[in-house]
Amino acid sequence: SQTIHQWPATLVQPVGSPLSLECTVEGTSNPNLYWYRQAAGRGLQLLFYSVGIGQISSEVPQNLSASRPQDRQFILSSKKLLLSDSGFYLCAWSVGLYVSTEAFFGQGTRLTVV
Amino acid sequence: EDKVVQSPLSLVVHEGDTVTLNCSYEVTNFRSLLWYKQEKKAPTFLFMLTSSGIEKKSGRLSSILDKKELFSILNITATQTGDSAVYLCAVYSSNTGKLIFGQGTTLQVKP
């Protein structure tokens, strides 16, 4: 069966520090991968998505970046965090490009930039 | 520009009431519409809709899609306090792999 792992669960980082959040998927190959950010009580803002290794699409210009070094690994990074980067970050995966399936979510990372 | 708009943004009802949540969308190469419920952390899947006019039902929840008018509704009958959550609508574009969400509807069910 497929599982998704996202870590860490919580993170408190000072302004200007770097960030690396990792997400890995097991039990499937060539998944679509997604990074979302959620402000309190709001919907999910799509940050990045990837349909294959090395293929990253960015939705929101900002100081974040994403990479997909392996088929089932998706990393969200920043060189210097801003206060506005605080939020709840969710990683998700779905099956293939032309297949209609639900998206499966990791448990999320609550990031507080102080 | 692809977008998903949900309404209302928040709703307060009493137990036993029926609620209707709305989701309208504009997306290139529409493939499917998804509904999720989010209580604390990760959203949990409710429905996937791909065809117009076919109702999906699970217990007290049901949903339907109108691909001509580009919207979907989620109905919850005989609401319970356990239905209190954020309900999220998302639309998947098949040629890009993009999955975009609306702002969510926060539902509070009072005893």
mmCIF file of C-alpha atoms in Angstrom:
data_model
loop_
_atom_site.group_PDB
_atom_site.id
_atom_site.type_symbol
_atom_site.label_atom_id
_atom_site.label_comp_id
_atom_site.label_asym_id
_atom_site.label_seq_id
_atom_site.Cartn_x
_atom_site.Cartn_y
_atom_site.Cartn_z
ATOM 1 C CA SER A 1 0.000 0.000 0.000
ATOM 2 C CA GLN A 2 1.059 3.567 -0.547
ATOM 3 C CA THR A 3 2.183 5.853 2.259
ATOM 4 C CA ILE A 4 3.475 9.392 2.453
ATOM 5 C CA HIS A 5 5.918 10.655 5.031
ATOM 6 C CA GLN A 6 6.443 14.306 5.819
ATOM 7 C CA TRP A 7 8.755 15.731 8.441
ATOM 8 C CA PRO A 8 9.266 17.440 10.762
ATOM 9 C CA ALA A 9 5.810 17.883 12.280
ATOM 10 C CA THR A 10 6.644 21.211 13.897
ATOM 11 C CA LEU A 11 9.460 23.651 13.380
ATOM 12 C CA VAL A 12 10.396 26.989 14.923
ATOM 13 C CA GLN A 13 12.991 28.894 12.971
ATOM 14 C CA PRO A 14 14.469 32.396 13.283
ATOM 15 C CA VAL A 15 14.061 34.935 10.518
ATOM 16 C CA GLY A 16 16.874 34.636 7.989
ATOM 17 C CA SER A 17 17.586 30.973 8.679
ATOM 18 C CA PRO A 18 17.394 28.279 5.979
ATOM 19 C CA LEU A 19 14.577 25.762 5.608
ATOM 20 C CA SER A 20 14.343 22.219 4.354
ATOM 21 C CA LEU A 21 11.144 20.196 4.520
ATOM 22 C CA GLU A 22 11.126 16.693 3.113
ATOM 23 C CA CYS A 23 8.379 14.478 1.808
ATOM 24 C CA THR A 24 8.689 10.904 0.578
ATOM 25 C CA VAL A 25 6.151 8.535 -0.922
ATOM 26 C CA GLU A 26 6.260 4.761 -0.757
ATOM 27 C CA GLY A 27 4.455 2.110 -2.728
ATOM 28 C CA THR A 28 3.988 3.894 -6.034
ATOM 29 C CA SER A 29 6.077 5.164 -8.918
ATOM 30 C CA ASN A 30 6.104 8.414 -10.892
ATOM 31 C CA PRO A 31 3.529 10.149 -8.717
ATOM 32 C CA ASN A 32 2.447 13.764 -9.048
ATOM 33 C CA LEU A 33 3.819 15.610 -6.029
ATOM 34 C CA TYR A 34 2.572 18.832 -4.437
ATOM 35 C CA TRP A 35 3.546 21.374 -1.783
ATOM 36 C CA TYR A 36 0.805 23.523 -0.259
ATOM 37 C CA ARG A 37 0.771 26.186 2.420
ATOM 38 C CA GLN A 38 -2.238 26.919 4.598
ATOM 39 C CA ALA A 39 -2.816 29.995 6.723
ATOM 40 C CA ALA A 40 -4.995 29.586 9.811
ATOM 41 C CA GLY A 41 -8.612 28.894 8.863
ATOM 42 C CA ARG A 42 -7.936 29.240 5.159
ATOM 43 C CA GLY A 43 -7.696 27.037 2.081
ATOM 44 C CA LEU A 44 -4.624 25.392 0.604
ATOM 45 C CA GLN A 45 -2.374 27.582 -1.510
ATOM 46 C CA LEU A 46 -0.505 25.602 -4.139
ATOM 47 C CA LEU A 47 3.205 26.433 -3.978
ATOM 48 C CA PHE A 48 4.879 23.859 -6.228
ATOM 49 C CA TYR A 49 3.959 20.732 -8.099
ATOM 50 C CA SER A 50 5.907 18.130 -10.004
ATOM 51 C CA VAL A 51 4.877 15.496 -12.535
ATOM 52 C CA GLY A 52 8.320 13.903 -12.819
ATOM 53 C CA ILE A 53 11.930 13.966 -11.628
ATOM 54 C CA GLY A 54 13.462 17.386 -12.147
ATOM 55 C CA GLN A 55 10.143 18.868 -13.334
ATOM 56 C CA ILE A 56 9.022 21.574 -10.957
ATOM 57 C CA SER A 57 6.228 24.076 -11.578
ATOM 58 C CA SER A 58 6.014 27.112 -9.343
ATOM 59 C CA GLU A 59 2.708 28.779 -8.641
ATOM 60 C CA VAL A 60 3.631 31.598 -6.284
ATOM 61 C CA PRO A 61 6.734 33.808 -6.637
ATOM 62 C CA GLN A 62 8.452 33.905 -3.269
ATOM 63 C CA ASN A 63 11.642 33.000 -1.492
ATOM 64 C CA LEU A 64 10.819 29.296 -1.469
ATOM 65 C CA SER A 65 12.042 26.665 -3.898
ATOM 66 C CA ALA A 66 11.337 22.989 -4.465
ATOM 67 C CA SER A 67 13.318 20.077 -5.801
ATOM 68 C CA ARG A 68 12.598 16.476 -6.747
ATOM 69 C CA PRO A 69 15.945 14.674 -6.635
ATOM 70 C CA GLN A 70 14.338 11.226 -6.738
ATOM 71 C CA ASP A 71 11.077 9.906 -8.120
ATOM 72 C CA ARG A 72 9.322 9.766 -4.749
ATOM 73 C CA GLN A 73 11.094 12.556 -2.891
ATOM 74 C CA PHE A 74 9.980 16.183 -2.830
ATOM 75 C CA ILE A 75 11.855 18.876 -0.912
ATOM 76 C CA LEU A 76 10.770 22.409 -0.035
ATOM 77 C CA SER A 77 13.591 24.830 0.735
ATOM 78 C CA SER A 78 14.404 28.389 1.544
ATOM 79 C CA LYS A 79 17.745 30.121 1.902
ATOM 80 C CA LYS A 80 16.411 32.827 4.223
ATOM 81 C CA LEU A 81 13.071 32.574 5.960
ATOM 82 C CA LEU A 82 10.728 35.535 6.342
ATOM 83 C CA LEU A 83 8.098 36.050 9.021
ATOM 84 C CA SER A 84 5.465 35.666 6.299
ATOM 85 C CA ASP A 85 6.670 32.104 5.632
ATOM 86 C CA SER A 86 4.981 30.927 8.832
ATOM 87 C CA GLY A 87 2.132 28.540 8.210
ATOM 88 C CA PHE A 88 1.052 24.942 7.861
ATOM 89 C CA TYR A 89 2.821 23.155 5.009
ATOM 90 C CA LEU A 90 1.300 20.082 3.434
ATOM 91 C CA CYS A 91 2.822 17.651 0.984
ATOM 92 C CA ALA A 92 0.559 15.520 -1.199
ATOM 93 C CA TRP A 93 0.751 12.984 -4.004
ATOM 94 C CA SER A 94 -1.588 11.655 -6.646
ATOM 95 C CA VAL A 95 -1.367 8.965 -9.298
ATOM 96 C CA GLY A 96 -0.054 9.999 -12.717
ATOM 97 C CA LEU A 97 -0.814 12.863 -15.025
ATOM 98 C CA TYR A 98 -3.908 11.712 -16.896
ATOM 99 C CA VAL A 99 -5.512 9.633 -14.165
ATOM 100 C CA SER A 100 -8.323 10.914 -11.976
ATOM 101 C CA THR A 101 -7.662 9.972 -8.391
ATOM 102 C CA GLU A 102 -7.785 11.610 -5.013
ATOM 103 C CA ALA A 103 -4.699 13.285 -3.621
ATOM 104 C CA PHE A 104 -3.154 11.818 -0.488
ATOM 105 C CA PHE A 105 -1.695 14.101 2.141
ATOM 106 C CA GLY A 106 1.142 13.940 4.597
ATOM 107 C CA GLN A 107 0.505 14.989 8.180
ATOM 108 C CA GLY A 108 1.848 18.480 7.623
ATOM 109 C CA THR A 109 4.569 20.687 9.092
ATOM 110 C CA ARG A 110 3.660 23.632 11.248
ATOM 111 C CA LEU A 111 6.351 26.239 10.659
ATOM 112 C CA THR A 112 6.715 29.259 12.921
ATOM 113 C CA VAL A 113 9.245 31.874 11.924
ATOM 114 C CA VAL A 114 10.254 34.070 14.861
ATOM 115 C CA GLU B 1 -6.036 31.921 -14.715
ATOM 116 C CA ASP B 2 -7.151 28.735 -12.998
ATOM 117 C CA LYS B 3 -9.204 29.309 -9.883
ATOM 118 C CA VAL B 4 -11.560 27.649 -7.432
ATOM 119 C CA VAL B 5 -14.009 29.719 -5.390
ATOM 120 C CA GLN B 6 -15.934 28.364 -2.425
ATOM 121 C CA SER B 7 -18.903 29.880 -0.671
ATOM 122 C CA PRO B 8 -19.798 30.672 1.967
ATOM 123 C CA LEU B 9 -16.421 31.122 3.654
ATOM 124 C CA SER B 10 -17.938 30.317 7.032
ATOM 125 C CA LEU B 11 -21.194 28.951 8.309
ATOM 126 C CA VAL B 12 -22.704 28.391 11.754
ATOM 127 C CA VAL B 13 -25.648 26.033 12.104
ATOM 128 C CA HIS B 14 -27.339 23.961 14.784
ATOM 129 C CA GLU B 15 -27.422 20.212 15.021
ATOM 130 C CA GLY B 16 -30.013 18.725 12.729
ATOM 131 C CA ASP B 17 -29.804 21.492 10.139
ATOM 132 C CA THR B 18 -29.038 20.797 6.483
ATOM 133 C CA VAL B 19 -26.216 22.727 4.834
ATOM 134 C CA THR B 20 -25.151 23.266 1.237
ATOM 135 C CA LEU B 21 -21.595 24.234 0.402
ATOM 136 C CA ASN B 22 -20.720 25.645 -2.988
ATOM 137 C CA CYS B 23 -17.684 25.363 -5.219
ATOM 138 C CA SER B 24 -17.251 27.073 -8.579
ATOM 139 C CA TYR B 25 -14.214 26.706 -10.793
ATOM 140 C CA GLU B 26 -12.370 27.828 -13.876
ATOM 141 C CA VAL B 27 -9.587 25.522 -14.995
ATOM 142 C CA THR B 28 -8.073 24.433 -18.283
ATOM 143 C CA ASN B 29 -8.461 20.770 -19.155
ATOM 144 C CA PHE B 30 -10.723 19.916 -16.236
ATOM 145 C CA ARG B 31 -10.405 16.316 -15.165
ATOM 146 C CA SER B 32 -11.998 15.956 -11.739
ATOM 147 C CA LEU B 33 -13.301 17.804 -8.698
ATOM 148 C CA LEU B 34 -12.471 16.644 -5.190
ATOM 149 C CA TRP B 35 -14.043 17.387 -1.809
ATOM 150 C CA TYR B 36 -12.095 17.082 1.444
ATOM 151 C CA LYS B 37 -12.828 17.537 5.133
ATOM 152 C CA GLN B 38 -10.107 19.004 7.338
ATOM 153 C CA GLU B 39 -10.358 18.953 11.108
ATOM 154 C CA LYS B 40 -6.905 19.296 12.598
ATOM 155 C CA LYS B 41 -4.119 18.373 10.258
ATOM 156 C CA ALA B 42 -4.249 16.550 6.940
ATOM 157 C CA PRO B 43 -7.428 16.789 4.841
ATOM 158 C CA THR B 44 -9.426 13.592 4.537
ATOM 159 C CA PHE B 45 -10.985 12.627 1.221
ATOM 160 C CA LEU B 46 -14.746 12.750 0.785
ATOM 161 C CA PHE B 47 -15.675 12.576 -2.907
ATOM 162 C CA MET B 48 -14.269 12.675 -6.396
ATOM 163 C CA LEU B 49 -16.561 13.874 -9.174
ATOM 164 C CA THR B 50 -15.825 13.563 -12.866
ATOM 165 C CA SER B 51 -19.216 13.438 -14.584
ATOM 166 C CA SER B 52 -22.088 15.908 -14.530
ATOM 167 C CA GLY B 53 -25.330 15.075 -12.821
ATOM 168 C CA ILE B 54 -24.215 11.914 -11.040
ATOM 169 C CA GLU B 55 -24.653 12.236 -7.306
ATOM 170 C CA LYS B 56 -22.081 10.749 -5.007
ATOM 171 C CA LYS B 57 -23.377 9.817 -1.577
ATOM 172 C CA SER B 58 -21.847 8.697 1.682
ATOM 173 C CA GLY B 59 -24.121 8.585 4.696
ATOM 174 C CA ARG B 60 -25.428 12.084 5.348
ATOM 175 C CA LEU B 61 -23.069 13.658 2.808
ATOM 176 C CA SER B 62 -23.715 13.959 -0.888
ATOM 177 C CA SER B 63 -22.229 15.879 -3.765
ATOM 178 C CA ILE B 64 -22.948 16.608 -7.398
ATOM 179 C CA LEU B 65 -21.100 18.254 -10.276
ATOM 180 C CA ASP B 66 -22.366 20.515 -13.053
ATOM 181 C CA LYS B 67 -19.694 20.708 -15.769
ATOM 182 C CA LYS B 68 -21.752 23.059 -17.911
ATOM 183 C CA GLU B 69 -22.113 25.698 -15.210
ATOM 184 C CA LEU B 70 -18.723 24.806 -13.666
ATOM 185 C CA PHE B 71 -19.744 24.212 -10.094
ATOM 186 C CA SER B 72 -20.317 21.580 -7.480
ATOM 187 C CA ILE B 73 -22.266 21.417 -4.241
ATOM 188 C CA LEU B 74 -21.705 19.424 -1.093
ATOM 189 C CA ASN B 75 -24.765 18.710 1.009
ATOM 190 C CA ILE B 76 -24.753 17.609 4.624
ATOM 191 C CA THR B 77 -28.096 16.587 6.112
ATOM 192 C CA ALA B 78 -28.949 16.236 9.803
ATOM 193 C CA THR B 79 -25.689 17.899 10.803
ATOM 194 C CA GLN B 80 -23.846 16.799 13.923
ATOM 195 C CA THR B 81 -21.189 18.540 15.997
ATOM 196 C CA GLY B 82 -18.679 16.125 14.516
ATOM 197 C CA ASP B 83 -19.283 17.692 11.115
ATOM 198 C CA SER B 84 -17.576 20.873 12.327
ATOM 199 C CA ALA B 85 -14.525 21.287 10.100
ATOM 200 C CA VAL B 86 -13.101 23.113 7.120
ATOM 201 C CA TYR B 87 -14.470 21.715 3.857
ATOM 202 C CA LEU B 88 -12.155 22.034 0.900
ATOM 203 C CA CYS B 89 -12.902 21.809 -2.798
ATOM 204 C CA ALA B 90 -10.138 21.107 -5.332
ATOM 205 C CA VAL B 91 -9.975 20.816 -9.104
ATOM 206 C CA TYR B 92 -7.497 18.728 -11.073
ATOM 207 C CA SER B 93 -6.197 19.689 -14.501
ATOM 208 C CA SER B 94 -5.141 16.652 -16.489
ATOM 209 C CA ASN B 95 -2.709 18.173 -18.975
ATOM 210 C CA THR B 96 -0.633 19.956 -16.344
ATOM 211 C CA GLY B 97 -1.102 17.828 -13.233
ATOM 212 C CA LYS B 98 -2.078 20.924 -11.297
ATOM 213 C CA LEU B 99 -4.404 20.445 -8.324
ATOM 214 C CA ILE B 100 -5.754 23.718 -6.964
ATOM 215 C CA PHE B 101 -7.919 24.316 -3.915
ATOM 216 C CA GLY B 102 -10.492 26.871 -2.980
ATOM 217 C CA GLN B 103 -10.386 28.986 0.178
ATOM 218 C CA GLY B 104 -12.388 26.454 2.129
ATOM 219 C CA THR B 105 -15.678 26.737 4.017
ATOM 220 C CA THR B 106 -15.462 26.656 7.808
ATOM 221 C CA LEU B 107 -18.515 24.920 9.182
ATOM 222 C CA GLN B 108 -19.407 25.117 12.859
ATOM 223 C CA VAL B 109 -22.259 22.955 14.123
ATOM 224 C CA LYS B 110 -23.593 23.985 17.517
ATOM 225 C CA PRO B 111 -25.349 21.542 19.839
#
